[in-house]
């Protein structure tokens, strides 16, 4: 079983839609969690960190469920420019700064 | 954007030749990483460094070596390139930070090197 799993998609949604991605992780001692965005043929870029209390940045909301060991990303009012691959990243356990990346979920937003 | 550059950005080489990729940072971050990204596999860690001359293997280290003689530079060497090493290579840096909940460690990536081994 892969340590970090994501549904590869693609998720194909119209502009304005709300879309949610989930990511599960296997190491219960993991300590920090992130969502990255990667555009085609570009480097991954940090979208947002994921905190235990949940956090929001504009149209994006990230949540962490430690009991069930999953992370979610919600995108509201999708834009064409949101089309990209979204990578789930899990660090830890404590003292280990070696991240594990999910394979990514592809999002296509169409007019 | 974090100050990370990679060189070369593109390279075509032949099987059996040595290849060295360079990652340079201006952020003074302690950790540096080399990844490869291939379709169907996502990002896979090759080697990483947690300080000058301190390096360790990742999950796909066979056929690769690294060196870090200065904080700002992390070199990845393919001693004898093979076609299976055709890939996109990304360098990343990070500097762990203590938080009230433990720590956080955000990675910042370079623009990547596209390597083709014929």
PDB file of C-alpha atoms in Angstrom:
ATOM      1  CA  UNK A   1       0.000   0.000   0.000  1.00  0.00           C
ATOM      2  CA  UNK A   2       1.389   3.386  -1.030  1.00  0.00           C
ATOM      3  CA  UNK A   3       1.984   5.733   1.902  1.00  0.00           C
ATOM      4  CA  UNK A   4       0.025   8.598   0.365  1.00  0.00           C
ATOM      5  CA  UNK A   5      -2.835   7.861  -1.980  1.00  0.00           C
ATOM      6  CA  UNK A   6      -4.866  10.121  -4.196  1.00  0.00           C
ATOM      7  CA  UNK A   7      -7.518   9.547  -6.816  1.00  0.00           C
ATOM      8  CA  UNK A   8      -5.650  10.385 -10.061  1.00  0.00           C
ATOM      9  CA  UNK A   9      -8.784  11.665 -11.788  1.00  0.00           C
ATOM     10  CA  UNK A  10      -9.050  13.500 -14.066  1.00  0.00           C
ATOM     11  CA  UNK A  11     -11.805  15.534 -12.520  1.00  0.00           C
ATOM     12  CA  UNK A  12     -13.518  17.332 -15.364  1.00  0.00           C
ATOM     13  CA  UNK A  13     -15.748  20.160 -14.098  1.00  0.00           C
ATOM     14  CA  UNK A  14     -17.399  23.277 -15.536  1.00  0.00           C
ATOM     15  CA  UNK A  15     -16.409  26.773 -14.487  1.00  0.00           C
ATOM     16  CA  UNK A  16     -18.078  27.775 -11.258  1.00  0.00           C
ATOM     17  CA  UNK A  17     -18.319  24.234  -9.925  1.00  0.00           C
ATOM     18  CA  UNK A  18     -17.186  23.111  -6.506  1.00  0.00           C
ATOM     19  CA  UNK A  19     -14.767  20.196  -6.494  1.00  0.00           C
ATOM     20  CA  UNK A  20     -13.212  18.227  -3.657  1.00  0.00           C
ATOM     21  CA  UNK A  21     -10.121  16.055  -3.543  1.00  0.00           C
ATOM     22  CA  UNK A  22      -9.192  13.587  -0.860  1.00  0.00           C
ATOM     23  CA  UNK A  23      -5.860  12.115   0.093  1.00  0.00           C
ATOM     24  CA  UNK A  24      -5.200   9.302   2.551  1.00  0.00           C
ATOM     25  CA  UNK A  25      -1.947   8.599   4.352  1.00  0.00           C
ATOM     26  CA  UNK A  26      -0.744   5.505   6.136  1.00  0.00           C
ATOM     27  CA  UNK A  27       1.676   6.795   8.796  1.00  0.00           C
ATOM     28  CA  UNK A  28      -0.322   7.924  11.823  1.00  0.00           C
ATOM     29  CA  UNK A  29       2.762   9.708  13.218  1.00  0.00           C
ATOM     30  CA  UNK A  30       2.921  12.138  10.282  1.00  0.00           C
ATOM     31  CA  UNK A  31       3.107  15.710  11.458  1.00  0.00           C
ATOM     32  CA  UNK A  32       2.755  18.176   8.625  1.00  0.00           C
ATOM     33  CA  UNK A  33       0.579  18.194   5.562  1.00  0.00           C
ATOM     34  CA  UNK A  34       0.428  20.240   2.398  1.00  0.00           C
ATOM     35  CA  UNK A  35      -1.299  20.657  -0.914  1.00  0.00           C
ATOM     36  CA  UNK A  36       0.855  21.571  -3.891  1.00  0.00           C
ATOM     37  CA  UNK A  37      -0.225  22.580  -7.362  1.00  0.00           C
ATOM     38  CA  UNK A  38       1.676  21.525 -10.460  1.00  0.00           C
ATOM     39  CA  UNK A  39       1.023  22.920 -13.904  1.00  0.00           C
ATOM     40  CA  UNK A  40       1.981  20.944 -16.980  1.00  0.00           C
ATOM     41  CA  UNK A  41       5.767  20.748 -17.413  1.00  0.00           C
ATOM     42  CA  UNK A  42       6.342  23.048 -14.440  1.00  0.00           C
ATOM     43  CA  UNK A  43       7.609  22.590 -10.916  1.00  0.00           C
ATOM     44  CA  UNK A  44       5.250  21.913  -7.996  1.00  0.00           C
ATOM     45  CA  UNK A  45       4.318  25.009  -6.028  1.00  0.00           C
ATOM     46  CA  UNK A  46       2.895  25.224  -2.543  1.00  0.00           C
ATOM     47  CA  UNK A  47      -0.835  25.863  -2.587  1.00  0.00           C
ATOM     48  CA  UNK A  48      -1.465  25.683   1.135  1.00  0.00           C
ATOM     49  CA  UNK A  49      -0.448  23.994   4.338  1.00  0.00           C
ATOM     50  CA  UNK A  50      -3.070  21.914   6.109  1.00  0.00           C
ATOM     51  CA  UNK A  51      -3.673  22.526   9.798  1.00  0.00           C
ATOM     52  CA  UNK A  52      -5.571  20.435  12.290  1.00  0.00           C
ATOM     53  CA  UNK A  53      -8.208  23.119  12.707  1.00  0.00           C
ATOM     54  CA  UNK A  54      -8.709  23.418   8.956  1.00  0.00           C
ATOM     55  CA  UNK A  55      -7.766  26.481   6.968  1.00  0.00           C
ATOM     56  CA  UNK A  56      -9.112  28.577   4.155  1.00  0.00           C
ATOM     57  CA  UNK A  57      -7.460  30.738   1.539  1.00  0.00           C
ATOM     58  CA  UNK A  58      -9.952  32.453  -0.704  1.00  0.00           C
ATOM     59  CA  UNK A  59     -11.747  29.804  -2.728  1.00  0.00           C
ATOM     60  CA  UNK A  60      -9.603  27.001  -1.296  1.00  0.00           C
ATOM     61  CA  UNK A  61     -10.287  25.111   1.924  1.00  0.00           C
ATOM     62  CA  UNK A  62      -8.067  22.404   3.347  1.00  0.00           C
ATOM     63  CA  UNK A  63      -8.961  20.032   6.150  1.00  0.00           C
ATOM     64  CA  UNK A  64      -7.166  17.353   8.089  1.00  0.00           C
ATOM     65  CA  UNK A  65      -8.782  14.371   9.756  1.00  0.00           C
ATOM     66  CA  UNK A  66      -6.135  12.668  11.875  1.00  0.00           C
ATOM     67  CA  UNK A  67      -8.453   9.966  13.189  1.00  0.00           C
ATOM     68  CA  UNK A  68      -9.249   8.761   9.674  1.00  0.00           C
ATOM     69  CA  UNK A  69      -5.860   9.787   8.271  1.00  0.00           C
ATOM     70  CA  UNK A  70      -7.049  11.830   5.363  1.00  0.00           C
ATOM     71  CA  UNK A  71      -6.620  15.338   4.007  1.00  0.00           C
ATOM     72  CA  UNK A  72      -9.064  17.141   1.793  1.00  0.00           C
ATOM     73  CA  UNK A  73      -8.971  20.113  -0.543  1.00  0.00           C
ATOM     74  CA  UNK A  74     -12.121  21.931  -1.566  1.00  0.00           C
ATOM     75  CA  UNK A  75     -12.126  24.377  -4.463  1.00  0.00           C
ATOM     76  CA  UNK A  76     -15.169  26.603  -4.797  1.00  0.00           C
ATOM     77  CA  UNK A  77     -16.210  28.580  -7.867  1.00  0.00           C
ATOM     78  CA  UNK A  78     -13.681  26.824 -10.115  1.00  0.00           C
ATOM     79  CA  UNK A  79     -11.803  28.930 -12.652  1.00  0.00           C
ATOM     80  CA  UNK A  80     -10.230  27.838 -15.908  1.00  0.00           C
ATOM     81  CA  UNK A  81      -6.890  28.733 -14.347  1.00  0.00           C
ATOM     82  CA  UNK A  82      -7.414  26.119 -11.621  1.00  0.00           C
ATOM     83  CA  UNK A  83      -6.738  23.401 -14.195  1.00  0.00           C
ATOM     84  CA  UNK A  84      -3.629  21.630 -12.914  1.00  0.00           C
ATOM     85  CA  UNK A  85      -2.486  18.600 -10.979  1.00  0.00           C
ATOM     86  CA  UNK A  86      -2.881  18.803  -7.202  1.00  0.00           C
ATOM     87  CA  UNK A  87      -0.351  16.942  -5.091  1.00  0.00           C
ATOM     88  CA  UNK A  88      -0.908  15.848  -1.530  1.00  0.00           C
ATOM     89  CA  UNK A  89       2.252  15.879   0.602  1.00  0.00           C
ATOM     90  CA  UNK A  90       2.797  14.349   4.017  1.00  0.00           C
ATOM     91  CA  UNK A  91       5.874  14.922   6.217  1.00  0.00           C
ATOM     92  CA  UNK A  92       7.086  13.182   9.282  1.00  0.00           C
ATOM     93  CA  UNK A  93       7.005  11.486  11.628  1.00  0.00           C
ATOM     94  CA  UNK A  94       8.625  13.868  14.033  1.00  0.00           C
ATOM     95  CA  UNK A  95      12.231  14.630  13.256  1.00  0.00           C
ATOM     96  CA  UNK A  96      11.991  13.250   9.745  1.00  0.00           C
ATOM     97  CA  UNK A  97      11.901  16.040   7.189  1.00  0.00           C
ATOM     98  CA  UNK A  98      11.438  13.672   4.328  1.00  0.00           C
ATOM     99  CA  UNK A  99       8.147  14.233   2.563  1.00  0.00           C
ATOM    100  CA  UNK A 100       6.031  11.678   0.813  1.00  0.00           C
ATOM    101  CA  UNK A 101       4.158  12.840  -2.252  1.00  0.00           C
ATOM    102  CA  UNK A 102       0.943  11.475  -3.607  1.00  0.00           C
ATOM    103  CA  UNK A 103       0.853  10.894  -7.352  1.00  0.00           C
ATOM    104  CA  UNK A 104      -1.490  13.806  -7.827  1.00  0.00           C
ATOM    105  CA  UNK A 105      -5.069  14.470  -8.882  1.00  0.00           C
ATOM    106  CA  UNK A 106      -5.659  16.044 -12.256  1.00  0.00           C
ATOM    107  CA  UNK A 107      -8.286  18.801 -12.497  1.00  0.00           C
ATOM    108  CA  UNK A 108      -9.651  20.108 -15.779  1.00  0.00           C
ATOM    109  CA  UNK A 109     -11.980  23.075 -15.612  1.00  0.00           C
ATOM    110  CA  UNK A 110     -13.865  23.700 -18.865  1.00  0.00           C
ATOM    111  CA  UNK A 111     -15.934  26.693 -20.019  1.00  0.00           C
TER     112      UNK A 111
ATOM    113  CA  UNK B   1       9.619  32.815  -5.336  1.00  0.00           C
ATOM    114  CA  UNK B   2      12.411  31.015  -3.518  1.00  0.00           C
ATOM    115  CA  UNK B   3      15.836  31.483  -5.107  1.00  0.00           C
ATOM    116  CA  UNK B   4      16.470  28.083  -6.633  1.00  0.00           C
ATOM    117  CA  UNK B   5      18.052  27.471 -10.002  1.00  0.00           C
ATOM    118  CA  UNK B   6      18.873  24.269 -11.813  1.00  0.00           C
ATOM    119  CA  UNK B   7      21.354  23.733 -14.604  1.00  0.00           C
ATOM    120  CA  UNK B   8      21.210  22.649 -17.284  1.00  0.00           C
ATOM    121  CA  UNK B   9      17.485  23.005 -17.942  1.00  0.00           C
ATOM    122  CA  UNK B  10      17.582  20.523 -20.801  1.00  0.00           C
ATOM    123  CA  UNK B  11      20.120  17.871 -21.685  1.00  0.00           C
ATOM    124  CA  UNK B  12      20.342  15.075 -24.210  1.00  0.00           C
ATOM    125  CA  UNK B  13      23.076  12.546 -23.680  1.00  0.00           C
ATOM    126  CA  UNK B  14      24.038   9.049 -24.708  1.00  0.00           C
ATOM    127  CA  UNK B  15      23.913   5.839 -22.725  1.00  0.00           C
ATOM    128  CA  UNK B  16      27.054   5.255 -20.708  1.00  0.00           C
ATOM    129  CA  UNK B  17      28.116   8.880 -20.375  1.00  0.00           C
ATOM    130  CA  UNK B  18      28.407  10.632 -16.999  1.00  0.00           C
ATOM    131  CA  UNK B  19      26.008  13.483 -16.325  1.00  0.00           C
ATOM    132  CA  UNK B  20      25.997  16.060 -13.530  1.00  0.00           C
ATOM    133  CA  UNK B  21      23.015  18.221 -12.675  1.00  0.00           C
ATOM    134  CA  UNK B  22      23.404  21.262 -10.472  1.00  0.00           C
ATOM    135  CA  UNK B  23      21.020  22.831  -7.991  1.00  0.00           C
ATOM    136  CA  UNK B  24      21.836  26.249  -6.578  1.00  0.00           C
ATOM    137  CA  UNK B  25      19.949  28.100  -3.827  1.00  0.00           C
ATOM    138  CA  UNK B  26      20.261  31.559  -2.379  1.00  0.00           C
ATOM    139  CA  UNK B  27      17.970  30.939   0.624  1.00  0.00           C
ATOM    140  CA  UNK B  28      20.532  29.369   2.955  1.00  0.00           C
ATOM    141  CA  UNK B  29      18.145  26.442   3.602  1.00  0.00           C
ATOM    142  CA  UNK B  30      19.624  23.440   5.342  1.00  0.00           C
ATOM    143  CA  UNK B  31      17.778  20.697   3.480  1.00  0.00           C
ATOM    144  CA  UNK B  32      18.129  20.020  -0.228  1.00  0.00           C
ATOM    145  CA  UNK B  33      16.523  17.215  -2.228  1.00  0.00           C
ATOM    146  CA  UNK B  34      16.700  15.638  -5.651  1.00  0.00           C
ATOM    147  CA  UNK B  35      13.574  14.078  -7.145  1.00  0.00           C
ATOM    148  CA  UNK B  36      12.691  12.518 -10.437  1.00  0.00           C
ATOM    149  CA  UNK B  37       9.216  12.663 -11.901  1.00  0.00           C
ATOM    150  CA  UNK B  38       7.903  10.143 -14.377  1.00  0.00           C
ATOM    151  CA  UNK B  39       4.395   9.483 -15.694  1.00  0.00           C
ATOM    152  CA  UNK B  40       2.552   7.060 -13.449  1.00  0.00           C
ATOM    153  CA  UNK B  41       5.047   7.389 -10.611  1.00  0.00           C
ATOM    154  CA  UNK B  42       4.777  10.932  -9.392  1.00  0.00           C
ATOM    155  CA  UNK B  43       7.703  12.494  -7.565  1.00  0.00           C
ATOM    156  CA  UNK B  44      10.258  10.056  -6.218  1.00  0.00           C
ATOM    157  CA  UNK B  45      13.099  11.000  -3.909  1.00  0.00           C
ATOM    158  CA  UNK B  46      16.586  10.148  -5.158  1.00  0.00           C
ATOM    159  CA  UNK B  47      18.871  11.634  -2.508  1.00  0.00           C
ATOM    160  CA  UNK B  48      18.696  14.394   0.020  1.00  0.00           C
ATOM    161  CA  UNK B  49      21.064  16.472   2.110  1.00  0.00           C
ATOM    162  CA  UNK B  50      20.630  17.853   5.608  1.00  0.00           C
ATOM    163  CA  UNK B  51      23.810  19.896   5.673  1.00  0.00           C
ATOM    164  CA  UNK B  52      27.181  20.367   4.032  1.00  0.00           C
ATOM    165  CA  UNK B  53      28.657  16.941   3.325  1.00  0.00           C
ATOM    166  CA  UNK B  54      25.641  15.272   4.986  1.00  0.00           C
ATOM    167  CA  UNK B  55      23.624  13.271   2.498  1.00  0.00           C
ATOM    168  CA  UNK B  56      21.385  10.221   2.505  1.00  0.00           C
ATOM    169  CA  UNK B  57      19.595   7.971   0.045  1.00  0.00           C
ATOM    170  CA  UNK B  58      15.996   8.191  -1.017  1.00  0.00           C
ATOM    171  CA  UNK B  59      13.779   5.509  -2.481  1.00  0.00           C
ATOM    172  CA  UNK B  60      15.351   5.436  -5.980  1.00  0.00           C
ATOM    173  CA  UNK B  61      19.052   6.109  -5.364  1.00  0.00           C
ATOM    174  CA  UNK B  62      20.580   3.299  -7.446  1.00  0.00           C
ATOM    175  CA  UNK B  63      22.709   4.725 -10.274  1.00  0.00           C
ATOM    176  CA  UNK B  64      22.897   8.173  -8.707  1.00  0.00           C
ATOM    177  CA  UNK B  65      25.350   9.928  -6.412  1.00  0.00           C
ATOM    178  CA  UNK B  66      25.281  13.373  -4.846  1.00  0.00           C
ATOM    179  CA  UNK B  67      27.626  15.869  -3.305  1.00  0.00           C
ATOM    180  CA  UNK B  68      27.176  18.980  -1.233  1.00  0.00           C
ATOM    181  CA  UNK B  69      30.381  20.884  -0.546  1.00  0.00           C
ATOM    182  CA  UNK B  70      28.644  24.220   0.042  1.00  0.00           C
ATOM    183  CA  UNK B  71      25.297  25.124   1.565  1.00  0.00           C
ATOM    184  CA  UNK B  72      24.076  26.621  -1.680  1.00  0.00           C
ATOM    185  CA  UNK B  73      24.969  23.832  -4.106  1.00  0.00           C
ATOM    186  CA  UNK B  74      23.713  20.256  -4.408  1.00  0.00           C
ATOM    187  CA  UNK B  75      25.004  18.167  -7.298  1.00  0.00           C
ATOM    188  CA  UNK B  76      23.402  15.041  -8.710  1.00  0.00           C
ATOM    189  CA  UNK B  77      25.607  12.746 -10.766  1.00  0.00           C
ATOM    190  CA  UNK B  78      24.607   9.892 -13.016  1.00  0.00           C
ATOM    191  CA  UNK B  79      27.849   7.929 -13.197  1.00  0.00           C
ATOM    192  CA  UNK B  80      26.873   6.072 -16.372  1.00  0.00           C
ATOM    193  CA  UNK B  81      23.553   7.231 -17.752  1.00  0.00           C
ATOM    194  CA  UNK B  82      20.968   4.685 -18.870  1.00  0.00           C
ATOM    195  CA  UNK B  83      17.765   5.132 -20.857  1.00  0.00           C
ATOM    196  CA  UNK B  84      15.739   4.371 -17.701  1.00  0.00           C
ATOM    197  CA  UNK B  85      17.114   7.597 -16.232  1.00  0.00           C
ATOM    198  CA  UNK B  86      15.354   9.672 -18.855  1.00  0.00           C
ATOM    199  CA  UNK B  87      13.146  11.841 -16.697  1.00  0.00           C
ATOM    200  CA  UNK B  88      12.443  15.287 -15.339  1.00  0.00           C
ATOM    201  CA  UNK B  89      14.627  16.046 -12.327  1.00  0.00           C
ATOM    202  CA  UNK B  90      13.559  18.524  -9.681  1.00  0.00           C
ATOM    203  CA  UNK B  91      15.618  19.982  -6.896  1.00  0.00           C
ATOM    204  CA  UNK B  92      13.900  21.204  -3.745  1.00  0.00           C
ATOM    205  CA  UNK B  93      14.948  23.027  -0.593  1.00  0.00           C
ATOM    206  CA  UNK B  94      13.450  23.356   2.855  1.00  0.00           C
ATOM    207  CA  UNK B  95      14.148  24.724   6.288  1.00  0.00           C
ATOM    208  CA  UNK B  96      12.125  23.075   9.072  1.00  0.00           C
ATOM    209  CA  UNK B  97      10.372  25.466  11.421  1.00  0.00           C
ATOM    210  CA  UNK B  98       9.122  24.808  14.920  1.00  0.00           C
ATOM    211  CA  UNK B  99       5.437  25.467  15.456  1.00  0.00           C
ATOM    212  CA  UNK B 100       3.157  25.189  18.450  1.00  0.00           C
ATOM    213  CA  UNK B 101       1.903  21.903  17.074  1.00  0.00           C
ATOM    214  CA  UNK B 102       5.321  20.389  16.355  1.00  0.00           C
ATOM    215  CA  UNK B 103       7.081  21.535  13.233  1.00  0.00           C
ATOM    216  CA  UNK B 104       6.421  22.379   9.634  1.00  0.00           C
ATOM    217  CA  UNK B 105       8.640  21.917   6.640  1.00  0.00           C
ATOM    218  CA  UNK B 106       7.629  23.530   3.368  1.00  0.00           C
ATOM    219  CA  UNK B 107       9.516  22.505   0.246  1.00  0.00           C
ATOM    220  CA  UNK B 108      10.310  24.895  -2.577  1.00  0.00           C
ATOM    221  CA  UNK B 109      11.166  23.509  -5.972  1.00  0.00           C
ATOM    222  CA  UNK B 110      13.511  24.513  -8.723  1.00  0.00           C
ATOM    223  CA  UNK B 111      12.276  24.754 -12.338  1.00  0.00           C
ATOM    224  CA  UNK B 112      13.452  21.245 -13.238  1.00  0.00           C
ATOM    225  CA  UNK B 113      15.889  19.659 -15.662  1.00  0.00           C
ATOM    226  CA  UNK B 114      14.602  17.601 -18.546  1.00  0.00           C
ATOM    227  CA  UNK B 115      17.109  14.814 -19.221  1.00  0.00           C
ATOM    228  CA  UNK B 116      16.964  12.486 -22.201  1.00  0.00           C
ATOM    229  CA  UNK B 117      19.318   9.506 -22.398  1.00  0.00           C
ATOM    230  CA  UNK B 118      19.501   7.982 -25.874  1.00  0.00           C
TER     231      UNK B 118
END
